[in-house]
Amino acid sequence: MEVRVRYAPSPTGLQHIGGVRTALFNYFFARANGGKFILRVEDTDQERYSDESLEDLYNTLNWLGLTCDEGPLVGGPYGPYVQSERFELYKKYAEQLVSDGKAYRCYCTSERLEALRAEQQAAKSEMQGYDRHCSNLSDEERSELESQGLTSVIRLKVPTEGKTTIHDVLMGDITRRNRDVSPDPILLKSDGFPTYHLANVIDDHMMHITHIMRAQEWIPSGPLHILLYEAFGWEAPLYCHLPMVMGKDGQKLSKRHGSTSVRDFKEKGYLPEALMNYVSMVGWSYDGQREFFTKEELEKVFSLEKINKAPGVFDYKKLDWFNGQYIRLKSDEELAQLLLPYMLEAGFVSEPLSEDVQAKFVALVPVVKERLKVLSDVVPLSRFLFEEPQYSDPSLFLAKNVELSVALTALEGAYEILKKGFAGNVSNEDMEQSIAALATELDVKVNGVFMPLRVALTGSSVSLPLFDSIFLLGQEKTFARIETALSVLRSEG
Ligand code: GLU
Ligand code: ZN
């Protein structure tokens, strides 16, 4: 039997880490088994649907390189792959359930259902939800209601006795009493729109899906889906509900923890291979040790058995670490290409790049490469090369517990060391040592000397290592900036 799996998102928001992990697991499972990876757009919720989300879905899959074997953009034998284009089908099958006696038309008005809910709440009655009011209407009663112009929905007849079991590859059998399944849920709304449950089950069957890998929050819908398969007389696929993705605090990953949308990660400068690798390790592991995998490797080694039953923790720091590793794997040329958009966006450079700028870039890339967590870090780290520092806040020159007069003396001293050092071909290490020795002389911590120097060169207290900054700036600019900074400090003193 050929493995056929699907990623079936609803385009009601940006693709987030949890969704992408579901997509990845499905994709790798399909590849590892020589099966098919299918994309299906579940856009039955027209109120929450947005074009932007749909576009974001396609962009995300494309950016990660998750190619679909069948889907809205590539077509396939069981299309269309967008639910809003399949409404006729859902209607036909819902009506078939009615004629088979597995479902029925309900004419209850929203007022009646509202009143019912209020009544149930007030009575704190054990029976919650629809009261099966229309489940036994006779043909005459139905024609009567219809002649009054009442519209109807189609509801599934959920058995009141017995139990339903979901066979879950990961979680084992999950069994629920049928009377705990919400009574007679709507399958087809009065406007002819299917509900999620109906469309989902019909499509998985029609598309010959063999394994349903989806988030664990869908487990509560599972019994209803099985009941639907039974009502149709179809065999249900195997389930594999995926453990949640949590933040470090044990709560479901959400905006409170940080960015969750793939688009944000992309914009900040995470590489697709790093995100893919790290997200694949959230709740899955190869041997509990190895964590670095290319996409091609995961396409071979992925297996369901190695999915963790416990929720996976999404650790932003760890992702940063992965990203840094992948950045360092890039050649300087590749990295330059990747950094360029950030430099353009910051207004540091403009296209076409002048020779001068190109040279700066060539020098910059290997220096920042070691220090980038995300590509956008290049902006704060290299601003000093493209903009003159403003020194508008003299307190920036002061390390903790250092007075302005001491910072001034420190900067003067460091300047002398650099001037003499460069004139006499002294090594960077020796100059650095002399500057550090100056700190001892002035009875301050090393930062008391390096801070004013760093701020003089870059205008910022966070920067590349001192001699890297000097190298990139060149001697002339370095000295000019120190002099400007000295006069600012003197005028403050
Ligand atoms: N459209 C559902 C979602 O957005 C799909 C659930 C499923 O995979 O069955 O998560
Ligand atoms: Zn009714």
Coordinates of C-alpha atoms and ligand atoms in Angstrom, one line a residue:
M1 CA 0.0 0.0 0.0
E2 CA 1.4 3.4 -1.0
V3 CA 1.7 5.9 1.9
R4 CA -0.4 9.0 1.2
V5 CA -0.3 11.8 3.7
R6 CA -1.5 15.3 3.7
Y7 CA -1.0 18.7 5.3
A8 CA -4.4 20.3 5.5
P9 CA -4.1 23.8 7.0
S10 CA -6.9 26.3 7.2
P11 CA -5.7 29.6 5.7
T12 CA -6.9 31.7 8.6
G13 CA -3.6 33.1 9.8
L14 CA 0.1 33.0 9.1
Q15 CA 1.8 29.7 9.1
H16 CA 3.2 29.1 12.5
I17 CA 5.8 26.8 14.1
G18 CA 3.3 24.1 15.1
G19 CA 1.7 23.9 11.7
V20 CA 5.1 23.8 10.0
R21 CA 6.2 20.9 12.2
T22 CA 3.1 19.0 11.2
A23 CA 3.9 19.7 7.5
L24 CA 7.5 18.6 8.0
F25 CA 6.6 15.4 9.7
N26 CA 4.1 14.5 7.0
Y27 CA 6.5 15.5 4.2
F28 CA 9.4 13.4 5.7
F29 CA 7.2 10.5 6.4
A30 CA 6.0 10.5 2.8
R31 CA 9.5 10.8 1.5
A32 CA 11.0 8.1 3.8
N33 CA 8.3 5.7 2.6
G34 CA 8.3 6.5 -1.1
G35 CA 4.8 7.8 -0.6
K36 CA 3.0 11.0 -1.6
F37 CA 2.8 14.3 0.2
I38 CA -0.4 16.1 -0.5
L39 CA -1.4 19.7 0.2
R40 CA -5.1 20.4 0.9
V41 CA -6.5 23.8 1.6
E42 CA -9.3 23.6 4.2
D43 CA -11.0 26.9 3.6
T44 CA -14.5 26.1 4.7
D45 CA -14.4 28.8 7.3
Q46 CA -15.0 31.7 5.0
E47 CA -15.2 34.3 7.8
R48 CA -11.7 33.6 9.0
Y49 CA -10.2 32.9 5.6
S50 CA -7.8 35.4 4.1
D51 CA -5.9 35.6 0.8
E52 CA -2.9 36.7 2.7
S53 CA -2.8 33.5 4.7
L54 CA -3.2 31.4 1.6
E55 CA -0.3 33.2 0.0
D56 CA 1.7 32.8 3.2
L57 CA 1.1 29.1 3.1
Y58 CA 2.5 28.7 -0.4
N59 CA 5.4 31.0 0.4
T60 CA 6.3 29.1 3.5
L61 CA 6.2 25.6 1.9
N62 CA 8.2 27.0 -1.0
W63 CA 10.8 28.7 1.3
L64 CA 11.3 25.5 3.2
G65 CA 11.5 23.5 0.0
L66 CA 8.5 21.2 0.9
T67 CA 7.4 20.2 -2.6
C68 CA 3.9 18.7 -2.8
D69 CA 3.2 15.7 -5.0
E70 CA -0.5 16.8 -5.3
G71 CA -2.0 20.1 -4.3
P72 CA -3.7 23.3 -5.4
L73 CA -0.8 24.5 -7.4
V74 CA 0.4 21.2 -9.0
G75 CA -3.0 19.5 -9.3
G76 CA -3.3 15.7 -9.1
P77 CA -5.7 12.8 -9.7
Y78 CA -8.0 13.6 -6.8
G79 CA -8.4 17.3 -7.1
P80 CA -9.5 20.0 -6.7
Y81 CA -7.4 20.3 -3.6
V82 CA -9.1 23.4 -2.2
Q83 CA -12.2 22.6 -0.2
S84 CA -14.2 25.6 -1.4
E85 CA -14.1 24.1 -4.8
R86 CA -15.6 20.8 -3.6
F87 CA -18.9 22.0 -2.1
E88 CA -21.0 19.9 -4.5
L89 CA -19.3 16.8 -3.4
Y90 CA -19.9 17.4 0.3
K91 CA -23.5 18.2 -0.4
K92 CA -24.0 15.0 -2.3
Y93 CA -22.4 12.9 0.4
A94 CA -24.3 14.6 3.2
E95 CA -27.6 13.9 1.3
Q96 CA -26.6 10.3 0.8
L97 CA -26.2 10.0 4.6
V98 CA -29.7 11.4 5.0
S99 CA -31.2 8.9 2.5
D100 CA -29.3 6.1 4.3
G101 CA -30.8 7.1 7.6
K102 CA -27.4 8.0 9.1
A103 CA -28.1 11.7 9.2
Y104 CA -31.2 13.9 9.2
R105 CA -32.5 17.4 8.4
C106 CA -32.9 19.8 11.3
Y107 CA -35.1 22.8 11.0
C108 CA -34.5 24.4 14.3
T109 CA -34.2 28.1 14.2
S110 CA -31.3 29.9 15.8
E111 CA -33.8 31.3 18.3
R112 CA -34.8 27.9 19.4
L113 CA -31.2 26.7 19.7
E114 CA -30.3 29.8 21.7
A115 CA -33.2 29.3 24.1
L116 CA -32.3 25.6 24.5
R117 CA -28.7 26.6 25.4
A118 CA -29.9 29.1 28.0
E119 CA -32.2 26.5 29.5
Q120 CA -29.5 23.9 29.7
Q121 CA -27.2 26.3 31.3
A122 CA -29.7 27.5 33.8
A123 CA -30.7 24.0 34.8
K124 CA -27.0 22.9 34.9
S125 CA -28.4 19.9 33.1
E126 CA -26.1 17.0 32.2
M127 CA -27.4 17.1 28.7
Q128 CA -25.6 19.8 26.8
G129 CA -25.9 20.6 23.2
Y130 CA -28.5 19.8 20.6
D131 CA -31.5 17.9 21.9
R132 CA -32.1 15.8 18.8
H133 CA -35.4 17.6 18.4
C134 CA -35.6 16.9 14.6
S135 CA -34.2 13.4 14.6
N136 CA -37.6 11.7 14.2
L137 CA -39.6 14.0 12.0
S138 CA -42.1 12.3 9.7
D139 CA -42.2 13.1 6.0
E140 CA -45.4 15.2 6.6
E141 CA -43.8 17.2 9.4
R142 CA -40.8 17.9 7.2
S143 CA -42.9 19.1 4.2
E144 CA -44.9 21.2 6.6
L145 CA -41.8 23.0 8.0
E146 CA -40.4 23.4 4.5
S147 CA -43.7 24.9 3.2
Q148 CA -43.3 27.5 6.0
G149 CA -40.0 28.4 4.3
L150 CA -37.8 27.1 7.0
T151 CA -34.3 26.1 5.9
S152 CA -32.5 23.1 7.3
V153 CA -29.1 21.8 8.2
I154 CA -28.0 18.2 8.1
R155 CA -27.0 16.6 11.3
L156 CA -25.2 13.3 11.9
K157 CA -27.1 10.7 14.0
V158 CA -24.6 9.9 16.7
P159 CA -25.3 6.6 18.4
T160 CA -26.3 7.0 22.1
E161 CA -24.9 3.6 23.1
G162 CA -21.6 2.0 22.6
K163 CA -18.0 3.3 22.2
T164 CA -15.8 4.5 19.5
T165 CA -12.1 3.8 19.2
I166 CA -9.4 5.8 17.3
H167 CA -6.4 3.7 16.4
D168 CA -3.5 6.0 16.9
V169 CA 0.0 4.8 15.9
L170 CA 1.6 7.0 18.5
M171 CA -0.9 7.2 21.4
G172 CA -2.4 3.7 21.1
D173 CA -6.1 3.2 21.0
I174 CA -8.2 6.1 22.2
T175 CA -11.7 5.0 23.2
R176 CA -14.6 7.3 24.0
R177 CA -18.2 6.6 24.9
N178 CA -20.5 7.7 22.1
R179 CA -22.8 9.5 24.5
D180 CA -19.9 11.8 25.3
V181 CA -19.6 12.7 21.6
S182 CA -21.4 16.0 21.0
P183 CA -25.0 15.1 20.1
D184 CA -25.7 15.1 16.5
P185 CA -23.3 17.7 15.1
I186 CA -24.0 19.7 12.0
L187 CA -22.4 18.3 8.8
L188 CA -23.9 20.6 6.3
K189 CA -25.0 24.2 7.1
S190 CA -28.2 25.7 5.7
D191 CA -26.2 27.7 3.2
G192 CA -24.8 24.5 1.8
F193 CA -21.4 25.0 3.4
P194 CA -19.9 21.8 4.9
T195 CA -18.5 21.9 8.5
Y196 CA -14.9 21.1 9.0
H197 CA -15.7 17.5 10.1
L198 CA -17.6 16.5 7.0
A199 CA -15.2 18.0 4.5
N200 CA -12.2 16.6 6.3
V201 CA -13.5 13.1 6.4
I202 CA -14.8 13.0 2.8
D203 CA -11.6 14.5 1.5
D204 CA -9.3 12.1 3.4
H205 CA -11.3 9.2 2.0
M206 CA -11.5 10.5 -1.6
M207 CA -7.8 11.4 -1.6
H208 CA -6.9 7.9 -0.4
I209 CA -5.1 9.3 2.6
T210 CA -3.4 6.4 4.6
H211 CA -2.1 8.2 7.7
I212 CA -3.5 11.3 9.3
M213 CA -0.7 13.2 11.1
R214 CA -2.0 16.2 12.8
A215 CA -1.9 18.2 16.0
Q216 CA -3.1 16.6 19.2
E217 CA -5.7 19.2 19.7
W218 CA -7.7 17.3 17.0
I219 CA -8.1 14.2 19.2
P220 CA -11.4 15.4 20.6
S221 CA -12.8 15.4 17.0
G222 CA -11.4 12.0 16.4
P223 CA -14.4 9.9 17.6
L224 CA -16.8 12.0 15.5
H225 CA -14.6 11.4 12.5
I226 CA -14.6 7.7 13.1
L227 CA -18.3 7.7 13.4
L228 CA -18.5 9.5 10.1
Y229 CA -16.3 6.9 8.4
E230 CA -18.6 4.3 9.8
A231 CA -21.7 6.1 8.7
F232 CA -20.3 6.2 5.1
G233 CA -19.1 2.6 5.4
W234 CA -15.5 3.6 4.7
E235 CA -12.4 2.4 6.3
A236 CA -10.7 5.1 8.5
P237 CA -7.0 5.9 7.9
L238 CA -4.5 5.4 10.6
Y239 CA -4.1 8.3 13.0
C240 CA -0.9 9.8 14.4
H241 CA -1.8 12.7 16.6
L242 CA 1.3 14.8 17.2
P243 CA 2.3 16.0 20.7
M244 CA 2.0 19.7 21.3
V245 CA 4.7 22.2 20.7
M246 CA 5.2 24.1 24.0
G247 CA 7.3 27.1 25.1
K248 CA 9.9 26.5 27.8
D249 CA 7.3 27.3 30.5
G250 CA 5.2 24.3 29.6
Q251 CA 2.4 26.3 28.0
K252 CA 1.3 25.9 24.4
L253 CA 3.7 27.9 22.2
S254 CA 2.1 31.3 21.5
K255 CA 3.0 34.9 20.8
R256 CA 3.7 35.3 24.5
H257 CA 6.9 33.3 24.0
G258 CA 8.1 35.2 21.0
S259 CA 7.6 35.0 17.2
T260 CA 5.6 32.0 16.1
S261 CA 5.0 32.8 12.5
V262 CA 7.4 31.4 9.9
R263 CA 7.3 34.8 8.1
D264 CA 8.7 36.5 11.2
F265 CA 11.5 34.0 11.4
K266 CA 12.3 34.4 7.8
E267 CA 12.3 38.2 8.1
K268 CA 14.6 38.2 11.1
G269 CA 17.1 36.1 9.1
Y270 CA 16.7 32.5 10.1
L271 CA 17.8 30.2 7.3
P272 CA 15.2 27.7 6.0
E273 CA 17.6 24.8 6.6
A274 CA 18.1 25.8 10.2
L275 CA 14.5 26.3 11.0
M276 CA 13.6 23.0 9.2
N277 CA 16.3 21.1 11.1
Y278 CA 15.5 22.5 14.5
V279 CA 11.7 22.3 14.2
S280 CA 12.1 18.6 13.1
M281 CA 13.9 17.9 16.4
V282 CA 11.0 19.3 18.4
G283 CA 9.3 16.1 19.4
W284 CA 11.3 13.8 17.2
S285 CA 14.7 12.4 17.6
Y286 CA 16.9 10.1 15.7
D287 CA 18.9 8.4 18.4
G288 CA 18.7 10.9 21.3
Q289 CA 22.1 12.3 20.3
R290 CA 22.5 13.4 16.7
E291 CA 20.6 16.6 15.9
F292 CA 22.1 17.9 12.8
F293 CA 20.3 16.7 9.7
T294 CA 20.0 18.1 6.2
K295 CA 16.6 17.9 4.5
E296 CA 17.8 15.0 2.3
E297 CA 18.9 13.1 5.4
L298 CA 15.6 13.5 7.1
E299 CA 13.9 12.4 3.9
K300 CA 15.6 9.1 4.5
V301 CA 15.7 8.5 8.2
F302 CA 12.4 10.0 9.4
S303 CA 10.1 7.5 11.1
L304 CA 6.9 7.6 13.1
E305 CA 8.3 5.3 15.8
K306 CA 10.8 8.0 16.8
I307 CA 8.2 10.7 17.5
N308 CA 8.1 11.5 21.2
K309 CA 4.8 11.0 23.1
A310 CA 5.6 13.9 25.4
P311 CA 5.1 17.4 24.2
G312 CA 8.0 19.0 22.4
V313 CA 9.7 22.2 23.7
F314 CA 10.5 24.9 21.3
D315 CA 13.6 26.7 22.5
Y316 CA 14.4 30.0 20.9
K317 CA 17.9 30.0 22.1
K318 CA 18.5 26.6 20.6
L319 CA 17.1 27.7 17.3
D320 CA 19.5 30.6 17.4
W321 CA 22.3 28.2 17.9
F322 CA 21.3 26.0 15.0
N323 CA 20.9 29.1 12.8
G324 CA 24.4 30.3 13.7
Q325 CA 25.8 26.9 12.8
Y326 CA 24.1 27.0 9.4
I327 CA 25.2 30.6 8.8
R328 CA 28.8 29.5 9.4
L329 CA 28.4 26.8 6.8
K330 CA 27.7 29.3 4.1
S331 CA 30.5 30.5 1.8
D332 CA 31.3 34.2 2.1
E333 CA 29.7 34.8 -1.3
E334 CA 26.5 33.0 -0.3
L335 CA 26.4 34.9 2.9
A336 CA 26.9 38.2 1.2
Q337 CA 23.9 37.5 -1.0
L338 CA 21.8 36.6 2.0
L339 CA 22.9 39.7 3.9
L340 CA 22.4 42.2 1.1
P341 CA 18.6 42.6 1.5
Y342 CA 19.1 43.6 5.1
M343 CA 21.8 46.2 4.2
L344 CA 19.5 47.6 1.5
E345 CA 16.6 47.7 3.8
A346 CA 18.7 49.5 6.5
G347 CA 19.7 52.0 3.8
F348 CA 23.3 51.3 4.3
V349 CA 23.8 50.5 0.6
S350 CA 21.9 50.9 -2.5
E351 CA 22.0 49.1 -5.8
P352 CA 23.9 49.0 -7.9
L353 CA 26.7 48.6 -5.3
S354 CA 29.6 50.9 -5.9
E355 CA 33.1 49.4 -6.0
D356 CA 33.8 51.0 -2.6
V357 CA 30.8 49.4 -1.0
Q358 CA 31.5 46.1 -2.6
A359 CA 35.0 46.1 -1.1
K360 CA 33.5 47.0 2.3
F361 CA 31.1 44.1 2.0
V362 CA 33.9 41.7 1.1
A363 CA 35.8 42.7 4.2
L364 CA 32.7 42.7 6.4
V365 CA 31.2 39.3 5.6
P366 CA 33.9 37.0 7.1
V367 CA 34.2 39.2 10.2
V368 CA 30.4 39.1 11.0
K369 CA 30.0 35.5 9.9
E370 CA 31.3 34.2 13.3
R371 CA 28.9 36.5 15.2
L372 CA 25.6 36.3 13.5
K373 CA 22.7 34.5 15.2
V374 CA 20.3 35.8 12.6
L375 CA 21.0 37.5 9.3
S376 CA 19.5 40.8 10.5
D377 CA 22.1 41.0 13.3
V378 CA 24.3 42.4 10.5
V379 CA 22.5 45.7 10.7
P380 CA 23.4 46.7 14.3
L381 CA 26.9 45.1 13.9
S382 CA 27.8 47.0 10.8
R383 CA 26.0 50.3 11.2
F384 CA 29.2 52.0 12.2
L385 CA 30.7 51.3 8.8
F386 CA 28.0 53.1 6.9
E387 CA 26.9 55.9 9.3
E388 CA 28.9 58.4 11.3
P389 CA 28.3 57.9 15.1
Q390 CA 26.5 60.7 16.7
Y391 CA 27.8 60.5 20.3
S392 CA 24.6 62.3 21.4
D393 CA 24.6 60.6 24.8
P394 CA 28.0 61.0 26.5
S395 CA 27.0 58.6 29.2
L396 CA 27.3 55.9 26.7
F397 CA 31.1 56.2 26.9
L398 CA 31.0 55.4 30.6
A399 CA 31.4 51.8 31.8
K400 CA 29.9 51.0 35.1
N401 CA 31.3 53.1 38.0
V402 CA 33.5 55.1 35.7
E403 CA 33.6 58.9 35.8
L404 CA 33.7 61.0 32.7
S405 CA 37.1 62.4 33.5
V406 CA 38.5 58.9 33.8
A407 CA 36.8 57.8 30.6
L408 CA 38.5 60.8 28.9
T409 CA 41.9 59.9 30.2
A410 CA 41.3 56.3 29.2
L411 CA 40.4 57.3 25.7
E412 CA 43.4 59.6 25.4
G413 CA 45.7 56.9 26.6
A414 CA 44.2 54.3 24.3
Y415 CA 44.5 56.7 21.4
E416 CA 48.2 57.1 22.1
I417 CA 48.7 53.4 22.2
L418 CA 47.0 52.9 18.9
K419 CA 48.8 55.8 17.2
K420 CA 52.2 54.6 18.3
G421 CA 51.3 51.0 17.7
F422 CA 50.2 51.4 14.1
A423 CA 53.2 53.6 13.4
G424 CA 55.6 51.0 14.8
N425 CA 53.9 47.9 13.4
V426 CA 53.0 46.6 16.9
S427 CA 50.7 43.5 16.8
N428 CA 47.1 43.8 17.6
E429 CA 47.6 41.5 20.6
D430 CA 50.3 43.7 22.0
M431 CA 48.2 46.9 21.6
E432 CA 45.3 45.2 23.2
Q433 CA 47.5 44.2 26.1
S434 CA 48.8 47.8 26.5
I435 CA 45.2 49.0 26.5
A436 CA 44.2 46.5 29.2
A437 CA 47.3 47.6 31.2
L438 CA 46.0 51.1 31.0
A439 CA 42.9 50.0 32.9
T440 CA 45.0 48.7 35.8
E441 CA 46.9 52.1 35.8
L442 CA 43.6 54.0 36.0
D443 CA 42.2 51.5 38.5
V444 CA 39.2 50.6 36.5
K445 CA 38.0 47.3 35.0
V446 CA 39.1 46.7 31.4
N447 CA 35.7 47.7 30.1
G448 CA 36.4 51.2 31.6
V449 CA 38.9 51.6 28.8
F450 CA 37.5 49.5 26.0
M451 CA 34.0 51.0 26.4
P452 CA 34.9 54.6 25.5
L453 CA 37.1 53.3 22.7
R454 CA 34.3 51.1 21.3
V455 CA 31.8 53.9 21.5
A456 CA 34.2 56.3 19.9
L457 CA 34.6 53.9 16.9
T458 CA 31.1 52.7 16.5
G459 CA 28.7 54.9 18.5
S460 CA 27.5 51.8 20.2
S461 CA 28.3 49.8 23.3
V462 CA 27.8 46.5 21.4
S463 CA 30.1 46.0 18.5
L464 CA 32.4 43.7 16.7
P465 CA 35.7 43.0 18.5
L466 CA 37.9 46.1 18.7
F467 CA 40.5 45.3 16.1
D468 CA 37.9 43.9 13.7
S469 CA 36.2 47.3 13.9
I470 CA 39.5 49.1 13.4
F471 CA 40.3 46.8 10.5
L472 CA 37.0 47.5 8.8
L473 CA 37.0 51.2 9.4
G474 CA 40.6 51.8 8.4
Q475 CA 43.2 53.8 10.4
E476 CA 42.3 57.2 9.1
K477 CA 38.6 56.9 10.0
T478 CA 39.5 55.3 13.3
F479 CA 41.7 58.2 14.4
A480 CA 39.2 60.8 13.1
R481 CA 36.4 59.2 15.2
I482 CA 38.5 59.0 18.3
E483 CA 39.4 62.7 17.9
T484 CA 35.7 63.7 17.5
A485 CA 34.8 61.6 20.6
L486 CA 37.6 63.2 22.6
S487 CA 36.4 66.7 21.8
V488 CA 32.8 65.6 22.8
L489 CA 34.1 64.3 26.1
R490 CA 36.3 67.4 26.7
S491 CA 33.4 69.7 26.1
E492 CA 31.3 67.7 28.6
G493 CA 34.0 67.7 31.2
Ligands
GLU1 N1 -7.8 22.2 8.8 C1 -7.3 21.6 10.0 C2 -6.3 22.5 10.6 O1 -6.2 23.6 10.3 C3 -6.8 20.2 9.7 C4 -6.9 19.3 10.7 C5 -6.5 17.9 10.2 O2 -5.3 17.8 9.8 O3 -7.3 17.0 10.1 O4 -5.5 22.2 11.5
ZN2 ZN -33.7 20.6 14.9

